[in-house]
Short mmCIF file of C-alpha atoms in Angstrom, two decimals:
data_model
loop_
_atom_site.label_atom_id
_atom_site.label_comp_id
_atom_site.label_asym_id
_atom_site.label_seq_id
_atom_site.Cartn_x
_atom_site.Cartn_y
_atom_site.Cartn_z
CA UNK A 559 -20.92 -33.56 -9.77
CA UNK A 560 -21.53 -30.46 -7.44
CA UNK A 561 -20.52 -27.04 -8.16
CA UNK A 562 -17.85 -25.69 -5.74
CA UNK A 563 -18.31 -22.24 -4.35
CA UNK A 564 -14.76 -20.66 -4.24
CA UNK A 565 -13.30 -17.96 -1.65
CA UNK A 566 -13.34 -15.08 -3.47
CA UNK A 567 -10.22 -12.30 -4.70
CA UNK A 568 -11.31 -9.71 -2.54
CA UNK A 569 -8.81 -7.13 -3.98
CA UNK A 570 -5.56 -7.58 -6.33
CA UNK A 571 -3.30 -7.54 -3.12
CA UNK A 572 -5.05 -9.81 -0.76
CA UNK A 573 -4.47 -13.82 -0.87
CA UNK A 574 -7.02 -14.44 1.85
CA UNK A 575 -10.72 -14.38 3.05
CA UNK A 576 -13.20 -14.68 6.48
CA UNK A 577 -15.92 -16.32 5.88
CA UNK A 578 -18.40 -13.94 8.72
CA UNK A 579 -21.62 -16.40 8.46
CA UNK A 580 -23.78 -18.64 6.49
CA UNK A 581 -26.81 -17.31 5.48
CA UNK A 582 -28.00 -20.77 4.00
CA UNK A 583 -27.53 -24.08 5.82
CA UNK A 584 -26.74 -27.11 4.26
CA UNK A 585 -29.65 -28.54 2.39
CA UNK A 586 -30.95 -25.54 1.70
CA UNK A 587 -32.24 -24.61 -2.08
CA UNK A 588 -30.43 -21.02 -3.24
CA UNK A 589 -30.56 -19.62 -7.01
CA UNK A 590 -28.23 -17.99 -8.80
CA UNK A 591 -26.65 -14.56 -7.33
CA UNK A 592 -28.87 -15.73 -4.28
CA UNK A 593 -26.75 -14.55 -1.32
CA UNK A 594 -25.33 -17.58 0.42
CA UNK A 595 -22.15 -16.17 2.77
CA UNK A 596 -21.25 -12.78 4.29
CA UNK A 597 -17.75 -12.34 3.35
CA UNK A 598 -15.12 -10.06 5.95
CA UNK A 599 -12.41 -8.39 4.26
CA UNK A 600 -10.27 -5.63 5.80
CA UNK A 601 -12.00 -2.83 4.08
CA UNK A 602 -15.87 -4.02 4.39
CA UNK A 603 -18.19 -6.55 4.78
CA UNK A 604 -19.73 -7.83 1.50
CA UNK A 605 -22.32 -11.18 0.54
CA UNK A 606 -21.07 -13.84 -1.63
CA UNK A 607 -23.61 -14.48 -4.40
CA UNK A 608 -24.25 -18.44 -5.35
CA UNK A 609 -22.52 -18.91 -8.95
CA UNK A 610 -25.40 -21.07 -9.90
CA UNK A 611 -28.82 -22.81 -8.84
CA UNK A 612 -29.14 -25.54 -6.52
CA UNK A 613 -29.24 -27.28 -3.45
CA UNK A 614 -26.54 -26.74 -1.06
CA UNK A 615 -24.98 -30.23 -0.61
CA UNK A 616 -22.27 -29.26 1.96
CA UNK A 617 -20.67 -26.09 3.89
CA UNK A 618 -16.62 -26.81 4.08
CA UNK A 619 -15.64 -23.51 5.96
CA UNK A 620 -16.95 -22.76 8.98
CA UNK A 621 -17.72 -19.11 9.97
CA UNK A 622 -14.82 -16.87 11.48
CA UNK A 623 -12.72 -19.43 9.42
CA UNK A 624 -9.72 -17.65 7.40
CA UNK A 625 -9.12 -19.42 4.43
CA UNK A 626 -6.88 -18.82 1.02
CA UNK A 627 -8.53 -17.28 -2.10
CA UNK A 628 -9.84 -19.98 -4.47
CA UNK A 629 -10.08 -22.48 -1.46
CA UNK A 630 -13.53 -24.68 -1.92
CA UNK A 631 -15.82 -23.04 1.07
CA UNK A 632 -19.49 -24.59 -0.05
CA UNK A 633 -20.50 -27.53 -2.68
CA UNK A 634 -23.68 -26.63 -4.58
CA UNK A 635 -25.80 -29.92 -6.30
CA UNK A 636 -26.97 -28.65 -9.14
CA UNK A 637 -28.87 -31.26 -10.12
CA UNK A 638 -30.99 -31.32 -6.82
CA UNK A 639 -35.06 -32.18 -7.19
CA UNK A 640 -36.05 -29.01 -8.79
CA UNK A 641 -39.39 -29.72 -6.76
CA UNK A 642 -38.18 -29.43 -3.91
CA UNK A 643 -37.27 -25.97 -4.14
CA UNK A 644 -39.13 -23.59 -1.88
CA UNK A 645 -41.76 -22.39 -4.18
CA UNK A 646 -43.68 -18.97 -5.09
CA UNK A 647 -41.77 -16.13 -2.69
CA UNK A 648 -37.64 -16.55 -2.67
CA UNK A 649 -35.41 -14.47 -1.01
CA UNK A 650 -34.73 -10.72 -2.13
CA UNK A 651 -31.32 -11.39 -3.90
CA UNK A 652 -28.62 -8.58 -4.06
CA UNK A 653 -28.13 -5.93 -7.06
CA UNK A 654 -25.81 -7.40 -9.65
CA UNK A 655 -22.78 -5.11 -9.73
CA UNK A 656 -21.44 -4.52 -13.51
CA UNK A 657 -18.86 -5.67 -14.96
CA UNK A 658 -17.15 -2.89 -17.25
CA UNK A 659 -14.11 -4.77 -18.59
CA UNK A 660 -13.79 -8.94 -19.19
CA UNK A 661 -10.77 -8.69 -17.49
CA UNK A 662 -12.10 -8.02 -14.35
CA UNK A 663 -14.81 -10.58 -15.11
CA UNK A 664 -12.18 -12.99 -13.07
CA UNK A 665 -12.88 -11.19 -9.98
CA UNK A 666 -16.34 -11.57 -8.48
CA UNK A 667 -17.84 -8.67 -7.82
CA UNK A 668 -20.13 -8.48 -4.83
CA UNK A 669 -22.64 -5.86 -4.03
CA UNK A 670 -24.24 -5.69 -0.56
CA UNK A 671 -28.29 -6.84 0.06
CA UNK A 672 -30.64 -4.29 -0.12
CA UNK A 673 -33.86 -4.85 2.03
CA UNK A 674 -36.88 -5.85 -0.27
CA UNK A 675 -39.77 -2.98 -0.47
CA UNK A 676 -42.25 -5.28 -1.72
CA UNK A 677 -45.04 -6.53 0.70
CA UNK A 678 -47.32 -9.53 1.16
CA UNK A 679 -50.14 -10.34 -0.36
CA UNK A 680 -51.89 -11.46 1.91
CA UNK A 681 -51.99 -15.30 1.08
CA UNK A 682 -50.50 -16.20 4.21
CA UNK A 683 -46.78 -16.35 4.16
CA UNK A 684 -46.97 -12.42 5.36
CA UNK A 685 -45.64 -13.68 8.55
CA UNK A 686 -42.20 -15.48 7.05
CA UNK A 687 -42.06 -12.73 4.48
CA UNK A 688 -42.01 -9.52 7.92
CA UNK A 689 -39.43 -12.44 9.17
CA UNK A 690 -37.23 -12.07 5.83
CA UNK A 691 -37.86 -8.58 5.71
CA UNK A 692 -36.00 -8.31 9.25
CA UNK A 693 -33.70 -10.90 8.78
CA UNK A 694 -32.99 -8.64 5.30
CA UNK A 695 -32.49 -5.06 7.82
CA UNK A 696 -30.09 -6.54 10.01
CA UNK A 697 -26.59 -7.58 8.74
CA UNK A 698 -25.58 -11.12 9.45
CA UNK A 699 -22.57 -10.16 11.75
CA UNK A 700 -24.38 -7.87 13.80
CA UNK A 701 -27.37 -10.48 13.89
CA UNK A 702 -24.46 -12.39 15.94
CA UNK A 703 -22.91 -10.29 18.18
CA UNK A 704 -26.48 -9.20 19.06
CA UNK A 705 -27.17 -13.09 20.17
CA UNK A 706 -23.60 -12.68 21.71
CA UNK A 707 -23.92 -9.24 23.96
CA UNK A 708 -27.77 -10.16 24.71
CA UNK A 709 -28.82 -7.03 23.11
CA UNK A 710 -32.43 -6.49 21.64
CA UNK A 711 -32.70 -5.27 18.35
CA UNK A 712 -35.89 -3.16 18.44
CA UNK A 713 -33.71 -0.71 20.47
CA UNK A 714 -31.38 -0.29 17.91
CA UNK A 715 -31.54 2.26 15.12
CA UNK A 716 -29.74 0.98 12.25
CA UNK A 717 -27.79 3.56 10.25
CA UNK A 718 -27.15 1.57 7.20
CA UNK A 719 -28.50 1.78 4.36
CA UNK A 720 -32.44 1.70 4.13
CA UNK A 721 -31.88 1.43 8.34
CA UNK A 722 -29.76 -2.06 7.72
CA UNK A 723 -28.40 -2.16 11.40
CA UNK A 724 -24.42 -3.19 11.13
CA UNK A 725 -22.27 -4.30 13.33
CA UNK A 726 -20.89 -0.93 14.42
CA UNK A 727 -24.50 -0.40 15.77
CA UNK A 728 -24.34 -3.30 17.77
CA UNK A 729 -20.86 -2.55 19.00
CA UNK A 730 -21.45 1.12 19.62
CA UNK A 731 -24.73 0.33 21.76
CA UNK A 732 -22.95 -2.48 23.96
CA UNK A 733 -20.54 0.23 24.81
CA UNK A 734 -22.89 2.80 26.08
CA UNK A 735 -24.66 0.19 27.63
CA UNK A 736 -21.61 -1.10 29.49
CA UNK A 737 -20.60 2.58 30.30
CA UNK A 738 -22.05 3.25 33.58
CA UNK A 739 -22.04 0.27 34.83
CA UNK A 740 -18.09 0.54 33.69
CA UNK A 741 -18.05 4.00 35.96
CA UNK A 742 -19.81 2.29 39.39
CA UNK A 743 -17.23 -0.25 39.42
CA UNK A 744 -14.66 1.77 39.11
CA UNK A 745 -15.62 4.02 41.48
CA UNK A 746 -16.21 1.53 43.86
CA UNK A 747 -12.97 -0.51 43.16
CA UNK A 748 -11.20 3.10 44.03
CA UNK A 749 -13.27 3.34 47.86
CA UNK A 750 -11.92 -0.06 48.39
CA UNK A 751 -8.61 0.52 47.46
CA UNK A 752 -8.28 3.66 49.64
CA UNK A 753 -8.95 1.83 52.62
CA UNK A 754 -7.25 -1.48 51.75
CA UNK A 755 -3.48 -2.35 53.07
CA UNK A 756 -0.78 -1.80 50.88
CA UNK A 757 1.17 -4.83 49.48
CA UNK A 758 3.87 -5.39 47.40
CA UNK A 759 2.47 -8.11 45.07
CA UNK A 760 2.74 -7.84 41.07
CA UNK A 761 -0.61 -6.81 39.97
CA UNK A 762 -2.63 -9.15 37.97
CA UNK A 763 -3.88 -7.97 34.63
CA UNK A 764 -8.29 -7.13 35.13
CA UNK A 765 -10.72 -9.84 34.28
CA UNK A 766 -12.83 -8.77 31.24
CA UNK A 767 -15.78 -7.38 31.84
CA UNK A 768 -19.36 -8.82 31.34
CA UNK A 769 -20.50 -7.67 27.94
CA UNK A 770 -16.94 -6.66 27.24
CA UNK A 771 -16.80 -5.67 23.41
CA UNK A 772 -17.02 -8.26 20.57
CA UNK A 773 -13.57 -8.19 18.75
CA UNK A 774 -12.00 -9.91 16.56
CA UNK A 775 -9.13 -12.40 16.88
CA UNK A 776 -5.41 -10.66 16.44
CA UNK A 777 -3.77 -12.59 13.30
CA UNK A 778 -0.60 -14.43 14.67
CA UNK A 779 1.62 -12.43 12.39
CA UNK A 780 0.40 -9.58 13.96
CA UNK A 781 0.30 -10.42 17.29
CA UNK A 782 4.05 -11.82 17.49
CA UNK A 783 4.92 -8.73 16.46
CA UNK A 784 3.30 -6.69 19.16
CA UNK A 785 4.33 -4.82 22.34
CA UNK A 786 4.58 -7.08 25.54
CA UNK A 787 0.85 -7.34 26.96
CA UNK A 788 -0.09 -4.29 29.29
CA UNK A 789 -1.75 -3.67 32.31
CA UNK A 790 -4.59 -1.73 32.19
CA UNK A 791 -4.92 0.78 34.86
CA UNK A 792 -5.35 4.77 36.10
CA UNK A 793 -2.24 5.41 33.24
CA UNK A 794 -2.65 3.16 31.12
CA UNK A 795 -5.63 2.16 28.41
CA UNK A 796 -5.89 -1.24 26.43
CA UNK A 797 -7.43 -0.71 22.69
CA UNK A 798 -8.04 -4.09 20.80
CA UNK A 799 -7.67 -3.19 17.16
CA UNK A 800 -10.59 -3.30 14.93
CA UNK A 801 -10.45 -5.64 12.41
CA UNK A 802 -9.69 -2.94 10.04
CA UNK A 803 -7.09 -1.34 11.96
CA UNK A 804 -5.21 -4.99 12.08
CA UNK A 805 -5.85 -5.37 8.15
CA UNK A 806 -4.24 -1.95 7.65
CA UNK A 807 -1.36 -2.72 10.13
CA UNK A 808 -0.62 -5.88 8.33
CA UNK A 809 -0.54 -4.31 4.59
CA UNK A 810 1.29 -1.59 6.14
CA UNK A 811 4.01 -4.14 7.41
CA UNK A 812 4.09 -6.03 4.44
CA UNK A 813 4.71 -3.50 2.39
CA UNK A 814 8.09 -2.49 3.80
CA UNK A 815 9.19 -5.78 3.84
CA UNK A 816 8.24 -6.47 0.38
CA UNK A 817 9.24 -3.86 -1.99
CA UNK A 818 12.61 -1.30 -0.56
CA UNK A 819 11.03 1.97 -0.12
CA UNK A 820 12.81 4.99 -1.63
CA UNK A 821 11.10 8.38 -1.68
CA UNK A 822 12.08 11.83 -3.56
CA UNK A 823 10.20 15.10 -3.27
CA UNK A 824 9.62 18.14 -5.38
CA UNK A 825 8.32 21.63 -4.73
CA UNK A 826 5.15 22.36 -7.38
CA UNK A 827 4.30 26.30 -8.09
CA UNK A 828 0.14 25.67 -7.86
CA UNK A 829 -0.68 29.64 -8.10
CA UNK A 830 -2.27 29.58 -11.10
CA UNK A 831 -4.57 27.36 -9.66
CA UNK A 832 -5.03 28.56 -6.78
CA UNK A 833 -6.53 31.51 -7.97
CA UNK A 834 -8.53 29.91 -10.40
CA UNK A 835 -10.02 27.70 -7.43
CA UNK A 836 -9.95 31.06 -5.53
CA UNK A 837 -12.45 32.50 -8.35
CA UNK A 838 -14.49 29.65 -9.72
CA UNK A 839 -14.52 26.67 -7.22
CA UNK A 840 -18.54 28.46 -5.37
CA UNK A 841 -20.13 29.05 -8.75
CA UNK A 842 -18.14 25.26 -10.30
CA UNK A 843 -20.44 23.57 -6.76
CA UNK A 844 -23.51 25.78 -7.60
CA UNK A 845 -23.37 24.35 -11.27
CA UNK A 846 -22.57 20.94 -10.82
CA UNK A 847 -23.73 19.73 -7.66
CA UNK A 848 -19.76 19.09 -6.62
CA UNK A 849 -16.76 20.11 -5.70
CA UNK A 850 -13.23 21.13 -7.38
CA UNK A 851 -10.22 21.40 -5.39
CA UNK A 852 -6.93 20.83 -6.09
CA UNK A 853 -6.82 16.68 -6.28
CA UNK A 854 -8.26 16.41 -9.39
CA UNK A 855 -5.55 18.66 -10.80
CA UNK A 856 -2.89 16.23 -9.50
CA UNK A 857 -4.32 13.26 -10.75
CA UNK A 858 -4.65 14.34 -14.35
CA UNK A 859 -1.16 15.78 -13.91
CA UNK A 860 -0.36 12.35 -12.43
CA UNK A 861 -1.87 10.67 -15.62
CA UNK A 862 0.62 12.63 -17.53
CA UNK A 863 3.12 11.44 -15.86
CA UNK A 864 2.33 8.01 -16.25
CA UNK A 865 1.93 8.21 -20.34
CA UNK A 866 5.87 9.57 -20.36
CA UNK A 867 7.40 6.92 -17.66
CA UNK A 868 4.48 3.54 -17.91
CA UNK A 869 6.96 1.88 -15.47
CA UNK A 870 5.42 3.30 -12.86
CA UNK A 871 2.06 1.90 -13.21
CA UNK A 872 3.52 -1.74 -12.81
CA UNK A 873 3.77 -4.36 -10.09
CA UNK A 874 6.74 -7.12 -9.19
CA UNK A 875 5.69 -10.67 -8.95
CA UNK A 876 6.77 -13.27 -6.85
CA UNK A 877 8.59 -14.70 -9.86
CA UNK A 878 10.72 -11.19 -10.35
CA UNK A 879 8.56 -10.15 -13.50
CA UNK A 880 7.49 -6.79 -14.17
CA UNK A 881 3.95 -6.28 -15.50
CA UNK A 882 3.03 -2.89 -16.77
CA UNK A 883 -0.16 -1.79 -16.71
CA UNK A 884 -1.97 -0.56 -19.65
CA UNK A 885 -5.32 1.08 -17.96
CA UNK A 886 -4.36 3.72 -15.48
CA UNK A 887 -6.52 2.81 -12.33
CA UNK A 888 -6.02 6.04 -9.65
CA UNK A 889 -6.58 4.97 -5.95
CA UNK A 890 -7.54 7.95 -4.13
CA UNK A 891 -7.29 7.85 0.14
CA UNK A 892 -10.08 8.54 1.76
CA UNK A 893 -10.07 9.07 5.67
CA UNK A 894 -13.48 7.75 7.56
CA UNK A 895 -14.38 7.35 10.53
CA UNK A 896 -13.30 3.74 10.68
CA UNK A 897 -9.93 4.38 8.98
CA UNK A 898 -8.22 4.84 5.85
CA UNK A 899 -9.87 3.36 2.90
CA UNK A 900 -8.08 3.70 -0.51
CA UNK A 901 -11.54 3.21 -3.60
CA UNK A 902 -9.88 2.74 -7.25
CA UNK A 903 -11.13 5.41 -10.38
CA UNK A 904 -11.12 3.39 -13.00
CA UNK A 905 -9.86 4.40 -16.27
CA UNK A 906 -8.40 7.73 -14.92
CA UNK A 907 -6.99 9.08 -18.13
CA UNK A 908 -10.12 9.28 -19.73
CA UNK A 909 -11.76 11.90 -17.50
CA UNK A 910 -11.61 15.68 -17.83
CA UNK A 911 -10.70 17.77 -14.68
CA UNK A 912 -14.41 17.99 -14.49
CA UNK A 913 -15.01 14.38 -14.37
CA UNK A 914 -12.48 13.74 -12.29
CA UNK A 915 -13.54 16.01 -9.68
CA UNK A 916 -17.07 14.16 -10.43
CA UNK A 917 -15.94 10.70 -9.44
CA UNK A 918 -13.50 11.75 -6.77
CA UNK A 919 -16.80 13.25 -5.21
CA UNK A 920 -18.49 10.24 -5.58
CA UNK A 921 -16.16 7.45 -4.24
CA UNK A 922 -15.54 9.50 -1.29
CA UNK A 923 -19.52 9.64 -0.33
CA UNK A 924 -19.45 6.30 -0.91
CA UNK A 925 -16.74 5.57 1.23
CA UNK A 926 -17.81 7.57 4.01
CA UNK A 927 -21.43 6.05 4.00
CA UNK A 928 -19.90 2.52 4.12
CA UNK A 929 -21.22 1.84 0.31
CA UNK A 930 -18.18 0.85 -1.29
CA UNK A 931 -18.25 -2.20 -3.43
CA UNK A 932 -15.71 -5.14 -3.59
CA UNK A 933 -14.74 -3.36 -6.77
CA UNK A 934 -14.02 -0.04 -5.53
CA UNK A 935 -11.61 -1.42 -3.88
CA UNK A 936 -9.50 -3.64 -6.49
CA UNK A 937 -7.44 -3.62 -9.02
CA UNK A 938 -5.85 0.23 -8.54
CA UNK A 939 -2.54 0.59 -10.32
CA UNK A 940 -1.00 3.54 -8.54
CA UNK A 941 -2.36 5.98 -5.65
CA UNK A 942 -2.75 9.80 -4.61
CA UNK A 943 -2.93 10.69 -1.45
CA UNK A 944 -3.89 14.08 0.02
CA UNK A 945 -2.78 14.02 3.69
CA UNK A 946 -2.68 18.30 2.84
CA UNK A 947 -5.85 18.37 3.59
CA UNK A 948 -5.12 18.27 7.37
CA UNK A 949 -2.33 21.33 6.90
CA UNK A 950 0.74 18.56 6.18
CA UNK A 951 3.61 19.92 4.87
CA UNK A 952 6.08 17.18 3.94
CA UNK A 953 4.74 13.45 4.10
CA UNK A 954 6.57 10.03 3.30
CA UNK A 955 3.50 7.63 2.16
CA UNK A 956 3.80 4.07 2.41
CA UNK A 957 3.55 2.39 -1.04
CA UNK A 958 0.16 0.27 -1.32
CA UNK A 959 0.64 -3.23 -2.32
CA UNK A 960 1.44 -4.55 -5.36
CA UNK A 961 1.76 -1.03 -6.71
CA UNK A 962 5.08 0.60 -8.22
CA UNK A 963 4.29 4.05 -6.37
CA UNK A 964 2.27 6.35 -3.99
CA UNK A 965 1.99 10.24 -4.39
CA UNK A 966 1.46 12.21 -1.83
CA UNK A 967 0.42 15.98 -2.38
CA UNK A 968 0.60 18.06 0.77
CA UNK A 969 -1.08 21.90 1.47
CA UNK A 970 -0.69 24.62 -0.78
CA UNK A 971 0.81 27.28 1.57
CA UNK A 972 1.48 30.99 0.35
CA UNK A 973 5.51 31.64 0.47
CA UNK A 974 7.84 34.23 -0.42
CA UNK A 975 10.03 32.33 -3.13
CA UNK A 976 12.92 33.57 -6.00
CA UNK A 977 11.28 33.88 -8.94
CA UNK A 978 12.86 35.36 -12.49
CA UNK A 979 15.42 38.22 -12.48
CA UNK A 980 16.02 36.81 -8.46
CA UNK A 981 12.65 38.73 -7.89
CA UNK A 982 10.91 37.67 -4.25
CA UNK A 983 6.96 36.85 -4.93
CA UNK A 984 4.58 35.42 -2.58
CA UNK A 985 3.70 32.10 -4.31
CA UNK A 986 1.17 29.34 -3.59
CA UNK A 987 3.64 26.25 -3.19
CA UNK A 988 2.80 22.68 -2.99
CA UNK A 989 5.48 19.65 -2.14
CA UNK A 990 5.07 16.52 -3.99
CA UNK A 991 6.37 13.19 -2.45
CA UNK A 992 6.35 9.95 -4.52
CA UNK A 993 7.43 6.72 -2.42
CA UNK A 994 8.62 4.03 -5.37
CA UNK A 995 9.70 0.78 -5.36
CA UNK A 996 12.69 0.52 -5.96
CA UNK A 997 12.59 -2.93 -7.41
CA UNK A 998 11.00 -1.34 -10.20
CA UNK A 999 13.13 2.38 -10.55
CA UNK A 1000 15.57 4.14 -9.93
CA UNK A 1001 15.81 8.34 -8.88
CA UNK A 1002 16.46 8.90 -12.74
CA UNK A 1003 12.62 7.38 -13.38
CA UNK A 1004 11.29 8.47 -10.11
CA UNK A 1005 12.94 11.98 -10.74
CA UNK A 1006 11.63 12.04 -14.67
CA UNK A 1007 7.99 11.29 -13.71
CA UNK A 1008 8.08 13.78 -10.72
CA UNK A 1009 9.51 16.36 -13.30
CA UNK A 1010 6.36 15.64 -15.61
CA UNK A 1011 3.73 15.96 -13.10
CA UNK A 1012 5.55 18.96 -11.45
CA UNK A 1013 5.27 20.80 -15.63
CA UNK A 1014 1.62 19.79 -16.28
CA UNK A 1015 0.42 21.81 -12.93
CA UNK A 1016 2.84 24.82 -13.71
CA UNK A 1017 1.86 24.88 -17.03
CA UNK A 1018 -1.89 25.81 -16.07
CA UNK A 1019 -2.89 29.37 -17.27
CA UNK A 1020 -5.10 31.78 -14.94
CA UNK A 1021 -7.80 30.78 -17.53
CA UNK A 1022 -8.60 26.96 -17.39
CA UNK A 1023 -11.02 24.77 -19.56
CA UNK A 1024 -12.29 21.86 -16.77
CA UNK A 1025 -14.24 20.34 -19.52
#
């Protein structure tokens, strides 16, 4: 009876998976945690690890084929001719990423391939092992587009990691390539123009062009909801989504339409703080090798917040139950260059500010160097975000699926504000905005939890303990 590889949960919220490419063909013998598929989701590209030993009796989803999660995409014969099995040198199979917790055992966790370091011995399979070795640096979508655009991989520098060249290498180099010759057409197409008769016909929309950036294709329930189709010229630009951009804008959709956004805002006296950052926050980097800045502060307030109102670390299911969480998993936003990616720190509540500001540090590098694991990105039970960063004042967040609630914290700007005895101080204020669902709460909870988070920062002294 043959094993059936499954599409995988790529994240609590998401119900379905791309398979990008095979990286075994049918027939082919794979071990366990071997690396048979490349797996797209909206956030990054990951391999799917074989559950088990075997032969690989039949591939059911073809690549760039969407399919639900747990829907059979490869049947693996376990009881294939062990002897047939290619013998001595196998594949460099992936790092196994830990498991912390049995219950996120039911989620598989998927790490992405390293390149092997090891070299031949010289018996004479150093040939197909420099072959494995490449096929190893070069990610399996970008291996394809390269076929695609015609593009030779010796000129490309990857900039993954160990020089793994991804797909935004391919992309990016296909663009510069396509550049000038992009500029002498146009240029020509405008002498031509300039002497050509006027007419009054409807302009057609422009051919693609040769080489024309790989993208992928717009989900329908994205597409029927978009503007009419334009027509590119001298005012006018067409963008194509990245894949990413169309994940985010269909989360971003579904959101609203799932759960009835309400949102209430507070104002947060951080001047305590401040001037503790103000004093300590060089010498905390010189000691520790990272930063402290004000997030860390909000999320342990945020913590506290959660131990006096637990409602709002819950989710609505489809069946109009309310599960409460009982681990307090913080997703943090992270801007890249590639768009907003929200990583999960587990176990939140446990940390000092110190530790906090440790693994806040280290999700964000990870994020930003497109090293973010399938579980990074799963199984957060409410959010911060920190749009403040970029001078925001006042920001409505968008709540991120299945979660109860987002927090926003915006910039801590110095403000003359009524203080005891109707005294006028120059403060260091900070608004608070929590989006809820409010399926889940009303303002009375919403208010209450605000109200908690709000005393926890005020209640800092100009001497605090980060450990």
């Amino acid at each position: 009876m043959p094993t059936p590889v499954k599409m995988p949960r790529l994240g609590e919220s998401v119900a379905e998976g791309t398979v990008g490419s095979w990286l075994k063909s049918e027939g082919d013998w794979v071990e366990k945690d071997e690396s048979l598929a490349e797996i797209i989701t909206d956030k990054i590209n990951a391999e799917l690890p074989s559950p088990v030993a075997g032969r690989l009796a039949r591939i059911l989803v073809q690549p760039d084929q969407t399919v639900s999660v747990g829907t059979d995409i490869a049947l693996i014969e376990e009881n294939a001719d062990v002897s047939a099995a290619p013998p001595a040198e196998p594949a460099p199979g992936p790092d196994a990423a830990p498991v912390d917790d049995t219950r996120q055992a039911a989620t598989p966790v998927m790490e992405e391939k390293r390149a092997s370091t090891s070299t031949s011995s010289g018996n004479g399979a150093s040939a197909p092992h420099r072959e494995e070795e490449e096929r190893q640096r070069i990610s399996p979508l970008a291996r394809r587009l390269a076929r695609e655009h015609d593009v030779d991989l010796s000129k490309i520098a990857g900039t993954g990691t160990g020089g793994r060249v991804r797909k935004e290498d391919i992309l990016a180099y296909v663009e510069q390539r396509q550049a000038a010759p992009a500029a002498a057409t146009t240029a020509a197409t405008a002498t031509i123009t300039q002497y050509a008769q006027p007419t009054r016909e409807v302009p057609q929309p422009a051919a693609a062009p040769v080489g024309a950036r790989f993208v992928a294709p717009v989900p329908e329930h994205v597409a029927t909801q978009a503007a009419p189709a334009a027509v590119p010229g001298e005012d006018v630009e067409v963008v194509t989504p990245s894949r990413m951009r169309l994940a985010i804008a269909e989360h971003m959709v579904r959101s609203k339409r799932t759960a009835p956004h309400a949102t209430t805002v507070v104002e947060v006296d951080m001047t305590n703080i401040a001037k503790w950052l103000e004093k300590n926050k060089e010498d905390f980097k010189r000691r520790e090798g990272y930063g402290i800045s004000y997030v860390p502060f909000v999320m342990k307030a945020v913590c506290e917040g959660i131990r006096k109102f637990p409602i709002i670390n819950s989710s609505w299911t489809e069946d109009n139950k309310i599960l409460i969480k009982k681990r307090i998993n913080l997703g943090i936003a992270v801007a890249t260059d590639v768009g907003l990616l929200v990583p999960t720190i587990y176990d939140a509540d446990q940390y000092t500010l110190s530790g906090l500001a440790k693994q806040i540090a280290a999700v964000a590098q990870r994020a930003r160097t497109n090293k973010l694991t399938i579980q990074d990105m799963q199984n957060s039970t409410f959010v911060v975000n920190n749009p403040g960063t970029f001078g925001t004042i006042i920001s409505v967040p968008i709540i991120n699926q299945p979660n109860a609630g987002i927090l926003s914290m915006d910039a801590v700007v110095k403000r003359p504000v009524v203080i005891e005895e109707d005294a006028i101080a120059v403060r260091s204020m900070m608004f608070l905005c929590l989006s809820f669902d409010h399926r889940i709460l009303d303002g009375a909870g919403a208010g209450g939890f605000l109200q908690a988070v709000r005393t926890k920062l005020q209640n800092y002294g100009r001497e605090i303990d980060v450990y």
